[in-house]
Amino acid sequence: MDRTPTQQLAAPGEGSATLPQGLIGHVPQHVAVIMDGNGRWANARGLPRTEGHRAGELALMDTVAGAVEAGVKYISMYAFSTENWKRSPAEVSFLMGYSRDVIRKHTDRLNDWGVRVRWVGRRPRLWKSVLKELRTAEEKTKHNTKTELLLCINYGGRAEIADAARDLAQEVADGKRKASSIREADIASHLYAADVPDVDLLIRTSGESRISNFLLWQLAYAELDFVPVPWPEFGREELWERLQAFQDRDRRFGGAIDAVGEDQAPTS
Ligand code: FPP
């Protein structure tokens, strides 16, 4: 769907599209999204890359509205990676300033929709003004229970695991635990949003088939869905299509087929 910047953003349940019946009560708990293709979308229209990011704002909000309407409990959005600092200083400044403005502009709306906003990422280098808006949004929306929106800003999957390892090493050095006692669950409990369940479905737009250092630990058994549309053309209807496609996936978590078959033949 191609959108104009002036297009109205519809609240959950108020858009022109109807939620497919089959999704009601049957959606993944945690959906993660790599919002890719803003720059290429803009280039294809002879526009500066920043216009692609501006168009991505509406896609972001429409997708969140779709997640709320469908009953997705957690949606993680990759807005700025620890590697994005390597972009041109002008684009980095734009992305930081724009993220701050987008959060400020939409916090009350997200609150009305019953969304709890949470920041996931690393403190060093993150602009103070961005952190301030994130903290304000977190505080205002902390009692909401419909959907949690995890904004991954200055986030890197390897950095998150390294931070967890450092915390655990410190606990060993302080005599609080033994190195030999460390289990997978201890790493998991030291991640940035430790209470959030693993990702069920990862969606990446714009046709690239990469994870790009996103939620490495949490994606261990996620279904990966790489869709060709650039991020500015994604929205609630495209999300619902991907949720429907997810229903046809056969998830095994490394185990055997979960059905009465040759592994579990009835004995009678
Ligand atoms: C990837 O496209 C997109 C980004 C790095 C930024 C996404 C950010 C927004 C949509 C702003 C939303 C703000 C908040 C607070 C979540 P790209 O630039 O990598 O595109 P390309 O691969 O075509 O160059």
PDB file of C-alpha atoms and ligand atoms in Angstrom:
ATOM      1  CA  MET A   1       0.000   0.000   0.000  1.00  0.00           C
ATOM      2  CA  ASP A   2       1.447   3.404  -0.947  1.00  0.00           C
ATOM      3  CA  ARG A   3       0.556   6.114   1.543  1.00  0.00           C
ATOM      4  CA  THR A   4       0.604   9.870   1.475  1.00  0.00           C
ATOM      5  CA  PRO A   5       2.002  11.616   4.565  1.00  0.00           C
ATOM      6  CA  THR A   6      -1.359  13.267   5.183  1.00  0.00           C
ATOM      7  CA  GLN A   7      -3.246   9.985   5.329  1.00  0.00           C
ATOM      8  CA  GLN A   8      -5.151   9.598   8.579  1.00  0.00           C
ATOM      9  CA  LEU A   9      -3.946   7.043  11.062  1.00  0.00           C
ATOM     10  CA  ALA A  10      -6.814   4.837  12.203  1.00  0.00           C
ATOM     11  CA  ALA A  11      -6.986   3.520  15.755  1.00  0.00           C
ATOM     12  CA  PRO A  12      -7.178  -0.254  16.320  1.00  0.00           C
ATOM     13  CA  GLY A  13     -10.577  -1.474  15.124  1.00  0.00           C
ATOM     14  CA  GLU A  14     -11.298   1.758  13.253  1.00  0.00           C
ATOM     15  CA  GLY A  15      -9.438   1.170   9.996  1.00  0.00           C
ATOM     16  CA  SER A  16     -11.157   0.406   6.692  1.00  0.00           C
ATOM     17  CA  ALA A  17      -9.745  -3.149   6.689  1.00  0.00           C
ATOM     18  CA  THR A  18     -11.462  -5.945   8.629  1.00  0.00           C
ATOM     19  CA  LEU A  19      -9.433  -8.242  10.844  1.00  0.00           C
ATOM     20  CA  PRO A  20      -9.558 -11.760   9.343  1.00  0.00           C
ATOM     21  CA  GLN A  21     -11.832 -13.927  11.521  1.00  0.00           C
ATOM     22  CA  GLY A  22      -9.323 -16.767  11.629  1.00  0.00           C
ATOM     23  CA  LEU A  23      -6.853 -14.614  13.552  1.00  0.00           C
ATOM     24  CA  ILE A  24      -9.114 -14.050  16.533  1.00  0.00           C
ATOM     25  CA  GLY A  25      -7.540 -15.915  19.432  1.00  0.00           C
ATOM     26  CA  HIS A  26      -4.875 -17.466  17.174  1.00  0.00           C
ATOM     27  CA  VAL A  27      -1.949 -15.095  16.884  1.00  0.00           C
ATOM     28  CA  PRO A  28       1.693 -15.449  17.924  1.00  0.00           C
ATOM     29  CA  GLN A  29       2.468 -13.989  21.322  1.00  0.00           C
ATOM     30  CA  HIS A  30       5.626 -12.096  20.306  1.00  0.00           C
ATOM     31  CA  VAL A  31       6.235 -10.605  16.859  1.00  0.00           C
ATOM     32  CA  ALA A  32       9.549  -8.877  16.052  1.00  0.00           C
ATOM     33  CA  VAL A  33       9.927  -6.553  13.080  1.00  0.00           C
ATOM     34  CA  ILE A  34      12.986  -5.329  11.184  1.00  0.00           C
ATOM     35  CA  MET A  35      11.704  -2.191   9.471  1.00  0.00           C
ATOM     36  CA  ASP A  36      13.905  -2.222   6.375  1.00  0.00           C
ATOM     37  CA  GLY A  37      13.810  -0.454   3.026  1.00  0.00           C
ATOM     38  CA  ASN A  38      13.045   3.160   3.916  1.00  0.00           C
ATOM     39  CA  GLY A  39      16.077   4.448   2.017  1.00  0.00           C
ATOM     40  CA  ARG A  40      15.382   2.412  -1.125  1.00  0.00           C
ATOM     41  CA  TRP A  41      11.706   3.388  -1.051  1.00  0.00           C
ATOM     42  CA  ALA A  42      12.737   7.066  -1.018  1.00  0.00           C
ATOM     43  CA  ASN A  43      15.455   6.630  -3.682  1.00  0.00           C
ATOM     44  CA  ALA A  44      12.974   4.962  -6.018  1.00  0.00           C
ATOM     45  CA  ARG A  45      10.881   8.131  -5.801  1.00  0.00           C
ATOM     46  CA  GLY A  46      13.777  10.555  -6.207  1.00  0.00           C
ATOM     47  CA  LEU A  47      13.421  11.630  -2.559  1.00  0.00           C
ATOM     48  CA  PRO A  48      16.092  11.981   0.150  1.00  0.00           C
ATOM     49  CA  ARG A  49      16.500   8.938   2.454  1.00  0.00           C
ATOM     50  CA  THR A  50      15.038  10.935   5.333  1.00  0.00           C
ATOM     51  CA  GLU A  51      11.682  11.034   3.518  1.00  0.00           C
ATOM     52  CA  GLY A  52      11.706   7.239   3.586  1.00  0.00           C
ATOM     53  CA  HIS A  53      12.087   7.317   7.361  1.00  0.00           C
ATOM     54  CA  ARG A  54       9.233   9.835   7.603  1.00  0.00           C
ATOM     55  CA  ALA A  55       7.005   7.514   5.574  1.00  0.00           C
ATOM     56  CA  GLY A  56       8.104   4.698   7.896  1.00  0.00           C
ATOM     57  CA  GLU A  57       6.487   6.466  10.868  1.00  0.00           C
ATOM     58  CA  LEU A  58       2.973   5.853   9.558  1.00  0.00           C
ATOM     59  CA  ALA A  59       3.853   2.241   8.716  1.00  0.00           C
ATOM     60  CA  LEU A  60       5.088   1.794  12.279  1.00  0.00           C
ATOM     61  CA  MET A  61       1.950   3.190  13.881  1.00  0.00           C
ATOM     62  CA  ASP A  62      -0.405   1.351  11.506  1.00  0.00           C
ATOM     63  CA  THR A  63       1.410  -1.923  12.209  1.00  0.00           C
ATOM     64  CA  VAL A  64       1.172  -1.361  15.975  1.00  0.00           C
ATOM     65  CA  ALA A  65      -2.564  -0.620  15.588  1.00  0.00           C
ATOM     66  CA  GLY A  66      -2.906  -3.891  13.669  1.00  0.00           C
ATOM     67  CA  ALA A  67      -1.020  -5.784  16.383  1.00  0.00           C
ATOM     68  CA  VAL A  68      -3.308  -4.361  19.077  1.00  0.00           C
ATOM     69  CA  GLU A  69      -6.424  -5.206  17.048  1.00  0.00           C
ATOM     70  CA  ALA A  70      -5.220  -8.764  16.399  1.00  0.00           C
ATOM     71  CA  GLY A  71      -4.318  -9.324  20.061  1.00  0.00           C
ATOM     72  CA  VAL A  72      -0.534  -9.654  19.663  1.00  0.00           C
ATOM     73  CA  LYS A  73       0.855  -9.325  23.213  1.00  0.00           C
ATOM     74  CA  TYR A  74       4.401  -8.175  22.358  1.00  0.00           C
ATOM     75  CA  ILE A  75       5.712  -6.396  19.282  1.00  0.00           C
ATOM     76  CA  SER A  76       9.419  -5.521  19.060  1.00  0.00           C
ATOM     77  CA  MET A  77      10.455  -2.932  16.491  1.00  0.00           C
ATOM     78  CA  TYR A  78      14.096  -2.461  15.413  1.00  0.00           C
ATOM     79  CA  ALA A  79      14.339   1.317  15.106  1.00  0.00           C
ATOM     80  CA  PHE A  80      18.095   1.933  15.532  1.00  0.00           C
ATOM     81  CA  SER A  81      20.853  -0.668  15.829  1.00  0.00           C
ATOM     82  CA  THR A  82      24.238  -0.383  17.531  1.00  0.00           C
ATOM     83  CA  GLU A  83      25.648  -0.596  13.965  1.00  0.00           C
ATOM     84  CA  ASN A  84      23.535   2.336  12.692  1.00  0.00           C
ATOM     85  CA  TRP A  85      26.039   4.769  14.235  1.00  0.00           C
ATOM     86  CA  LYS A  86      28.206   3.980  11.167  1.00  0.00           C
ATOM     87  CA  ARG A  87      25.756   5.835   8.897  1.00  0.00           C
ATOM     88  CA  SER A  88      26.512   9.418   7.834  1.00  0.00           C
ATOM     89  CA  PRO A  89      26.474  11.916  10.739  1.00  0.00           C
ATOM     90  CA  ALA A  90      23.554  13.689   9.072  1.00  0.00           C
ATOM     91  CA  GLU A  91      21.453  10.500   8.896  1.00  0.00           C
ATOM     92  CA  VAL A  92      22.372   9.500  12.470  1.00  0.00           C
ATOM     93  CA  SER A  93      21.288  12.941  13.702  1.00  0.00           C
ATOM     94  CA  PHE A  94      18.092  12.719  11.714  1.00  0.00           C
ATOM     95  CA  LEU A  95      17.258   9.248  13.065  1.00  0.00           C
ATOM     96  CA  MET A  96      17.939  10.230  16.696  1.00  0.00           C
ATOM     97  CA  GLY A  97      15.961  13.483  16.453  1.00  0.00           C
ATOM     98  CA  TYR A  98      13.172  11.853  14.508  1.00  0.00           C
ATOM     99  CA  SER A  99      12.844   8.957  16.973  1.00  0.00           C
ATOM    100  CA  ARG A 100      12.577  11.457  19.825  1.00  0.00           C
ATOM    101  CA  ASP A 101       9.873  13.412  17.963  1.00  0.00           C
ATOM    102  CA  VAL A 102       7.937  10.290  16.934  1.00  0.00           C
ATOM    103  CA  ILE A 103       7.851   8.980  20.507  1.00  0.00           C
ATOM    104  CA  ARG A 104       6.742  12.368  21.849  1.00  0.00           C
ATOM    105  CA  LYS A 105       4.089  12.774  19.144  1.00  0.00           C
ATOM    106  CA  HIS A 106       2.509   9.334  19.609  1.00  0.00           C
ATOM    107  CA  THR A 107       2.805   8.558  23.343  1.00  0.00           C
ATOM    108  CA  ASP A 108      -0.704   9.759  24.220  1.00  0.00           C
ATOM    109  CA  ARG A 109      -2.172   7.957  21.215  1.00  0.00           C
ATOM    110  CA  LEU A 110      -0.425   4.702  22.168  1.00  0.00           C
ATOM    111  CA  ASN A 111      -1.678   5.179  25.716  1.00  0.00           C
ATOM    112  CA  ASP A 112      -5.257   5.550  24.417  1.00  0.00           C
ATOM    113  CA  TRP A 113      -4.812   2.328  22.452  1.00  0.00           C
ATOM    114  CA  GLY A 114      -3.803   0.445  25.632  1.00  0.00           C
ATOM    115  CA  VAL A 115      -0.187  -0.006  24.538  1.00  0.00           C
ATOM    116  CA  ARG A 116       2.640  -0.244  27.050  1.00  0.00           C
ATOM    117  CA  VAL A 117       5.824   1.294  25.610  1.00  0.00           C
ATOM    118  CA  ARG A 118       9.201  -0.088  26.654  1.00  0.00           C
ATOM    119  CA  TRP A 119      12.696   0.802  25.535  1.00  0.00           C
ATOM    120  CA  VAL A 120      15.152  -1.989  24.800  1.00  0.00           C
ATOM    121  CA  GLY A 121      18.796  -1.086  24.162  1.00  0.00           C
ATOM    122  CA  ARG A 122      22.062   0.268  25.454  1.00  0.00           C
ATOM    123  CA  ARG A 123      22.568   3.593  27.207  1.00  0.00           C
ATOM    124  CA  PRO A 124      26.015   4.702  25.851  1.00  0.00           C
ATOM    125  CA  ARG A 125      25.782   7.156  22.890  1.00  0.00           C
ATOM    126  CA  LEU A 126      21.965   7.248  22.926  1.00  0.00           C
ATOM    127  CA  TRP A 127      20.849  10.889  22.855  1.00  0.00           C
ATOM    128  CA  LYS A 128      19.677  12.087  26.279  1.00  0.00           C
ATOM    129  CA  SER A 129      16.593  13.664  24.699  1.00  0.00           C
ATOM    130  CA  VAL A 130      15.608  10.309  23.157  1.00  0.00           C
ATOM    131  CA  LEU A 131      16.042   8.542  26.490  1.00  0.00           C
ATOM    132  CA  LYS A 132      13.957  11.237  28.188  1.00  0.00           C
ATOM    133  CA  GLU A 133      11.038  10.702  25.778  1.00  0.00           C
ATOM    134  CA  LEU A 134      11.347   6.934  26.162  1.00  0.00           C
ATOM    135  CA  ARG A 135      11.245   7.208  29.968  1.00  0.00           C
ATOM    136  CA  THR A 136       8.227   9.531  29.783  1.00  0.00           C
ATOM    137  CA  ALA A 137       6.420   7.099  27.459  1.00  0.00           C
ATOM    138  CA  GLU A 138       7.317   4.156  29.704  1.00  0.00           C
ATOM    139  CA  GLU A 139       6.014   5.935  32.784  1.00  0.00           C
ATOM    140  CA  LYS A 140       2.768   7.131  31.151  1.00  0.00           C
ATOM    141  CA  THR A 141       1.910   3.737  29.673  1.00  0.00           C
ATOM    142  CA  LYS A 142       3.203   1.399  32.368  1.00  0.00           C
ATOM    143  CA  HIS A 143      -0.242   0.184  33.469  1.00  0.00           C
ATOM    144  CA  ASN A 144      -1.424  -0.754  29.963  1.00  0.00           C
ATOM    145  CA  THR A 145      -1.919  -4.449  29.303  1.00  0.00           C
ATOM    146  CA  LYS A 146      -3.197  -4.885  25.733  1.00  0.00           C
ATOM    147  CA  THR A 147       0.076  -4.922  23.811  1.00  0.00           C
ATOM    148  CA  GLU A 148       3.680  -4.175  24.769  1.00  0.00           C
ATOM    149  CA  LEU A 149       5.599  -2.167  22.178  1.00  0.00           C
ATOM    150  CA  LEU A 150       9.317  -2.800  22.625  1.00  0.00           C
ATOM    151  CA  LEU A 151      11.194   0.006  20.898  1.00  0.00           C
ATOM    152  CA  CYS A 152      14.677  -1.311  20.158  1.00  0.00           C
ATOM    153  CA  ILE A 153      16.827   1.804  19.912  1.00  0.00           C
ATOM    154  CA  ASN A 154      20.624   1.616  20.127  1.00  0.00           C
ATOM    155  CA  TYR A 155      20.066  -2.128  20.319  1.00  0.00           C
ATOM    156  CA  GLY A 156      22.384  -4.976  19.305  1.00  0.00           C
ATOM    157  CA  GLY A 157      21.833  -8.669  19.998  1.00  0.00           C
ATOM    158  CA  ARG A 158      25.501  -9.435  20.639  1.00  0.00           C
ATOM    159  CA  ALA A 159      25.818  -6.390  22.907  1.00  0.00           C
ATOM    160  CA  GLU A 160      22.801  -7.591  24.905  1.00  0.00           C
ATOM    161  CA  ILE A 161      24.306 -11.059  25.409  1.00  0.00           C
ATOM    162  CA  ALA A 162      27.706  -9.531  26.271  1.00  0.00           C
ATOM    163  CA  ASP A 163      26.025  -7.251  28.828  1.00  0.00           C
ATOM    164  CA  ALA A 164      24.278 -10.263  30.401  1.00  0.00           C
ATOM    165  CA  ALA A 165      27.586 -12.179  30.520  1.00  0.00           C
ATOM    166  CA  ARG A 166      29.319  -9.206  32.155  1.00  0.00           C
ATOM    167  CA  ASP A 167      26.598  -8.933  34.831  1.00  0.00           C
ATOM    168  CA  LEU A 168      26.887 -12.648  35.584  1.00  0.00           C
ATOM    169  CA  ALA A 169      30.704 -12.453  35.721  1.00  0.00           C
ATOM    170  CA  GLN A 170      30.369  -9.603  38.219  1.00  0.00           C
ATOM    171  CA  GLU A 171      28.035 -11.708  40.372  1.00  0.00           C
ATOM    172  CA  VAL A 172      30.635 -14.499  40.350  1.00  0.00           C
ATOM    173  CA  ALA A 173      33.409 -12.018  41.247  1.00  0.00           C
ATOM    174  CA  ASP A 174      31.256 -10.697  44.122  1.00  0.00           C
ATOM    175  CA  GLY A 175      30.795 -14.238  45.427  1.00  0.00           C
ATOM    176  CA  LYS A 176      27.030 -14.165  44.785  1.00  0.00           C
ATOM    177  CA  ARG A 177      27.058 -17.236  42.524  1.00  0.00           C
ATOM    178  CA  LYS A 178      29.361 -19.996  41.273  1.00  0.00           C
ATOM    179  CA  ALA A 179      30.481 -19.966  37.630  1.00  0.00           C
ATOM    180  CA  SER A 180      29.661 -23.672  37.420  1.00  0.00           C
ATOM    181  CA  SER A 181      26.019 -22.947  38.332  1.00  0.00           C
ATOM    182  CA  ILE A 182      25.337 -20.730  35.284  1.00  0.00           C
ATOM    183  CA  ARG A 183      22.606 -22.087  33.022  1.00  0.00           C
ATOM    184  CA  GLU A 184      20.784 -20.813  29.919  1.00  0.00           C
ATOM    185  CA  ALA A 185      18.009 -19.489  32.172  1.00  0.00           C
ATOM    186  CA  ASP A 186      20.545 -17.261  33.951  1.00  0.00           C
ATOM    187  CA  ILE A 187      21.579 -15.613  30.670  1.00  0.00           C
ATOM    188  CA  ALA A 188      17.880 -15.203  29.774  1.00  0.00           C
ATOM    189  CA  SER A 189      17.105 -13.581  33.120  1.00  0.00           C
ATOM    190  CA  HIS A 190      19.848 -10.954  32.555  1.00  0.00           C
ATOM    191  CA  LEU A 191      18.595  -9.764  29.150  1.00  0.00           C
ATOM    192  CA  TYR A 192      17.243  -6.185  28.799  1.00  0.00           C
ATOM    193  CA  ALA A 193      13.552  -7.196  28.923  1.00  0.00           C
ATOM    194  CA  ALA A 194      13.916 -10.483  30.751  1.00  0.00           C
ATOM    195  CA  ASP A 195      10.200 -11.011  31.399  1.00  0.00           C
ATOM    196  CA  VAL A 196       9.280 -10.887  27.702  1.00  0.00           C
ATOM    197  CA  PRO A 197       8.845 -14.320  26.076  1.00  0.00           C
ATOM    198  CA  ASP A 198      10.958 -15.457  23.116  1.00  0.00           C
ATOM    199  CA  VAL A 199      10.011 -14.269  19.638  1.00  0.00           C
ATOM    200  CA  ASP A 200       7.528 -16.463  17.737  1.00  0.00           C
ATOM    201  CA  LEU A 201       7.616 -14.637  14.409  1.00  0.00           C
ATOM    202  CA  LEU A 202      10.261 -12.336  12.897  1.00  0.00           C
ATOM    203  CA  ILE A 203       9.199 -10.195   9.951  1.00  0.00           C
ATOM    204  CA  ARG A 204      11.781  -8.311   7.869  1.00  0.00           C
ATOM    205  CA  THR A 205      10.620  -6.080   5.043  1.00  0.00           C
ATOM    206  CA  SER A 206      12.324  -5.098   1.770  1.00  0.00           C
ATOM    207  CA  GLY A 207      13.431  -8.542   0.665  1.00  0.00           C
ATOM    208  CA  GLU A 208      16.677  -8.899   2.623  1.00  0.00           C
ATOM    209  CA  SER A 209      17.121 -12.317   4.276  1.00  0.00           C
ATOM    210  CA  ARG A 210      19.211 -11.361   7.300  1.00  0.00           C
ATOM    211  CA  ILE A 211      18.756 -11.092  11.063  1.00  0.00           C
ATOM    212  CA  SER A 212      21.240  -8.194  11.384  1.00  0.00           C
ATOM    213  CA  ASN A 213      22.062  -8.669  15.079  1.00  0.00           C
ATOM    214  CA  PHE A 214      18.421  -8.383  16.195  1.00  0.00           C
ATOM    215  CA  LEU A 215      17.247 -10.265  19.332  1.00  0.00           C
ATOM    216  CA  LEU A 216      19.762 -13.087  18.729  1.00  0.00           C
ATOM    217  CA  TRP A 217      18.952 -14.967  21.922  1.00  0.00           C
ATOM    218  CA  GLN A 218      15.184 -14.526  21.688  1.00  0.00           C
ATOM    219  CA  LEU A 219      15.007 -15.589  18.011  1.00  0.00           C
ATOM    220  CA  ALA A 220      16.406 -19.087  18.633  1.00  0.00           C
ATOM    221  CA  TYR A 221      13.160 -20.832  17.593  1.00  0.00           C
ATOM    222  CA  ALA A 222      11.351 -18.013  15.812  1.00  0.00           C
ATOM    223  CA  GLU A 223       9.800 -18.482  12.393  1.00  0.00           C
ATOM    224  CA  LEU A 224      11.513 -16.119   9.944  1.00  0.00           C
ATOM    225  CA  ASP A 225       9.432 -14.254   7.389  1.00  0.00           C
ATOM    226  CA  PHE A 226      11.189 -12.105   4.791  1.00  0.00           C
ATOM    227  CA  VAL A 227       8.716 -10.045   2.801  1.00  0.00           C
ATOM    228  CA  PRO A 228       9.540  -8.105  -0.391  1.00  0.00           C
ATOM    229  CA  VAL A 229       7.653  -4.858   0.346  1.00  0.00           C
ATOM    230  CA  PRO A 230       9.673  -1.881   1.620  1.00  0.00           C
ATOM    231  CA  TRP A 231       8.816  -0.758   5.151  1.00  0.00           C
ATOM    232  CA  PRO A 232       6.835   2.393   4.156  1.00  0.00           C
ATOM    233  CA  GLU A 233       4.381   0.126   2.307  1.00  0.00           C
ATOM    234  CA  PHE A 234       3.792  -2.173   5.286  1.00  0.00           C
ATOM    235  CA  GLY A 235       0.877  -1.751   7.687  1.00  0.00           C
ATOM    236  CA  ARG A 236      -1.904  -3.546   9.557  1.00  0.00           C
ATOM    237  CA  GLU A 237      -3.237  -5.443   6.543  1.00  0.00           C
ATOM    238  CA  GLU A 238       0.233  -6.709   5.608  1.00  0.00           C
ATOM    239  CA  LEU A 239       0.823  -7.694   9.261  1.00  0.00           C
ATOM    240  CA  TRP A 240      -2.433  -9.677   9.316  1.00  0.00           C
ATOM    241  CA  GLU A 241      -1.394 -11.466   6.103  1.00  0.00           C
ATOM    242  CA  ARG A 242       1.887 -12.498   7.739  1.00  0.00           C
ATOM    243  CA  LEU A 243       0.036 -13.641  10.887  1.00  0.00           C
ATOM    244  CA  GLN A 244      -2.203 -15.789   8.694  1.00  0.00           C
ATOM    245  CA  ALA A 245       0.816 -17.276   6.928  1.00  0.00           C
ATOM    246  CA  PHE A 246       2.344 -18.025  10.357  1.00  0.00           C
ATOM    247  CA  GLN A 247      -0.641 -20.252  11.138  1.00  0.00           C
ATOM    248  CA  ASP A 248       0.537 -22.662   8.415  1.00  0.00           C
ATOM    249  CA  ARG A 249       4.032 -23.014   9.906  1.00  0.00           C
ATOM    250  CA  ASP A 250       4.846 -26.288  11.632  1.00  0.00           C
ATOM    251  CA  ARG A 251       6.832 -25.379  14.752  1.00  0.00           C
ATOM    252  CA  ARG A 252       8.873 -28.168  16.307  1.00  0.00           C
ATOM    253  CA  PHE A 253      11.344 -26.435  18.670  1.00  0.00           C
ATOM    254  CA  GLY A 254      13.926 -29.083  17.804  1.00  0.00           C
ATOM    255  CA  GLY A 255      11.620 -31.896  18.927  1.00  0.00           C
ATOM    256  CA  ALA A 256       9.628 -34.529  17.077  1.00  0.00           C
ATOM    257  CA  ILE A 257       6.351 -33.995  15.237  1.00  0.00           C
ATOM    258  CA  ASP A 258       3.739 -33.005  17.787  1.00  0.00           C
ATOM    259  CA  ALA A 259       1.011 -35.371  16.644  1.00  0.00           C
ATOM    260  CA  VAL A 260      -0.020 -38.989  16.911  1.00  0.00           C
ATOM    261  CA  GLY A 261       2.215 -40.440  14.243  1.00  0.00           C
ATOM    262  CA  GLU A 262       4.967 -42.978  13.975  1.00  0.00           C
ATOM    263  CA  ASP A 263       6.762 -41.482  17.025  1.00  0.00           C
ATOM    264  CA  GLN A 264       3.727 -41.909  19.293  1.00  0.00           C
ATOM    265  CA  ALA A 265       1.754 -44.756  17.821  1.00  0.00           C
ATOM    266  CA  PRO A 266      -1.233 -45.810  19.923  1.00  0.00           C
ATOM    267  CA  THR A 267      -0.462 -49.111  21.664  1.00  0.00           C
ATOM    268  CA  SER A 268      -3.938 -50.676  21.555  1.00  0.00           C
TER     269      SER A 268
HETATM  270  C1  FPP B   1      15.694   0.916   7.823  1.00  0.00           C
HETATM  271  O1  FPP B   1      15.655   1.426   6.520  1.00  0.00           O
HETATM  272  C2  FPP B   1      15.025   1.808   8.760  1.00  0.00           C
HETATM  273  C3  FPP B   1      15.633   2.439   9.808  1.00  0.00           C
HETATM  274  C4  FPP B   1      17.072   2.286  10.118  1.00  0.00           C
HETATM  275  C5  FPP B   1      14.923   3.363  10.702  1.00  0.00           C
HETATM  276  C6  FPP B   1      13.501   3.054  11.032  1.00  0.00           C
HETATM  277  C7  FPP B   1      12.963   4.166  11.834  1.00  0.00           C
HETATM  278  C8  FPP B   1      11.720   4.674  11.742  1.00  0.00           C
HETATM  279  C9  FPP B   1      10.667   4.137  10.862  1.00  0.00           C
HETATM  280  C10 FPP B   1      11.382   5.835  12.617  1.00  0.00           C
HETATM  281  C11 FPP B   1      10.550   5.346  13.743  1.00  0.00           C
HETATM  282  C12 FPP B   1      10.894   5.872  15.034  1.00  0.00           C
HETATM  283  C13 FPP B   1      10.751   5.197  16.201  1.00  0.00           C
HETATM  284  C14 FPP B   1      10.821   5.897  17.476  1.00  0.00           C
HETATM  285  C15 FPP B   1      10.523   3.742  16.255  1.00  0.00           C
HETATM  286  P1  FPP B   1      17.025   1.696   5.763  1.00  0.00           P
HETATM  287  O2  FPP B   1      17.417   3.108   5.959  1.00  0.00           O
HETATM  288  O3  FPP B   1      18.034   0.692   6.213  1.00  0.00           O
HETATM  289  O4  FPP B   1      16.598   1.433   4.277  1.00  0.00           O
HETATM  290  P2  FPP B   1      17.526   0.902   3.101  1.00  0.00           P
HETATM  291  O5  FPP B   1      17.964  -0.485   3.503  1.00  0.00           O
HETATM  292  O6  FPP B   1      16.604   0.891   1.940  1.00  0.00           O
HETATM  293  O7  FPP B   1      18.666   1.857   2.953  1.00  0.00           O
END
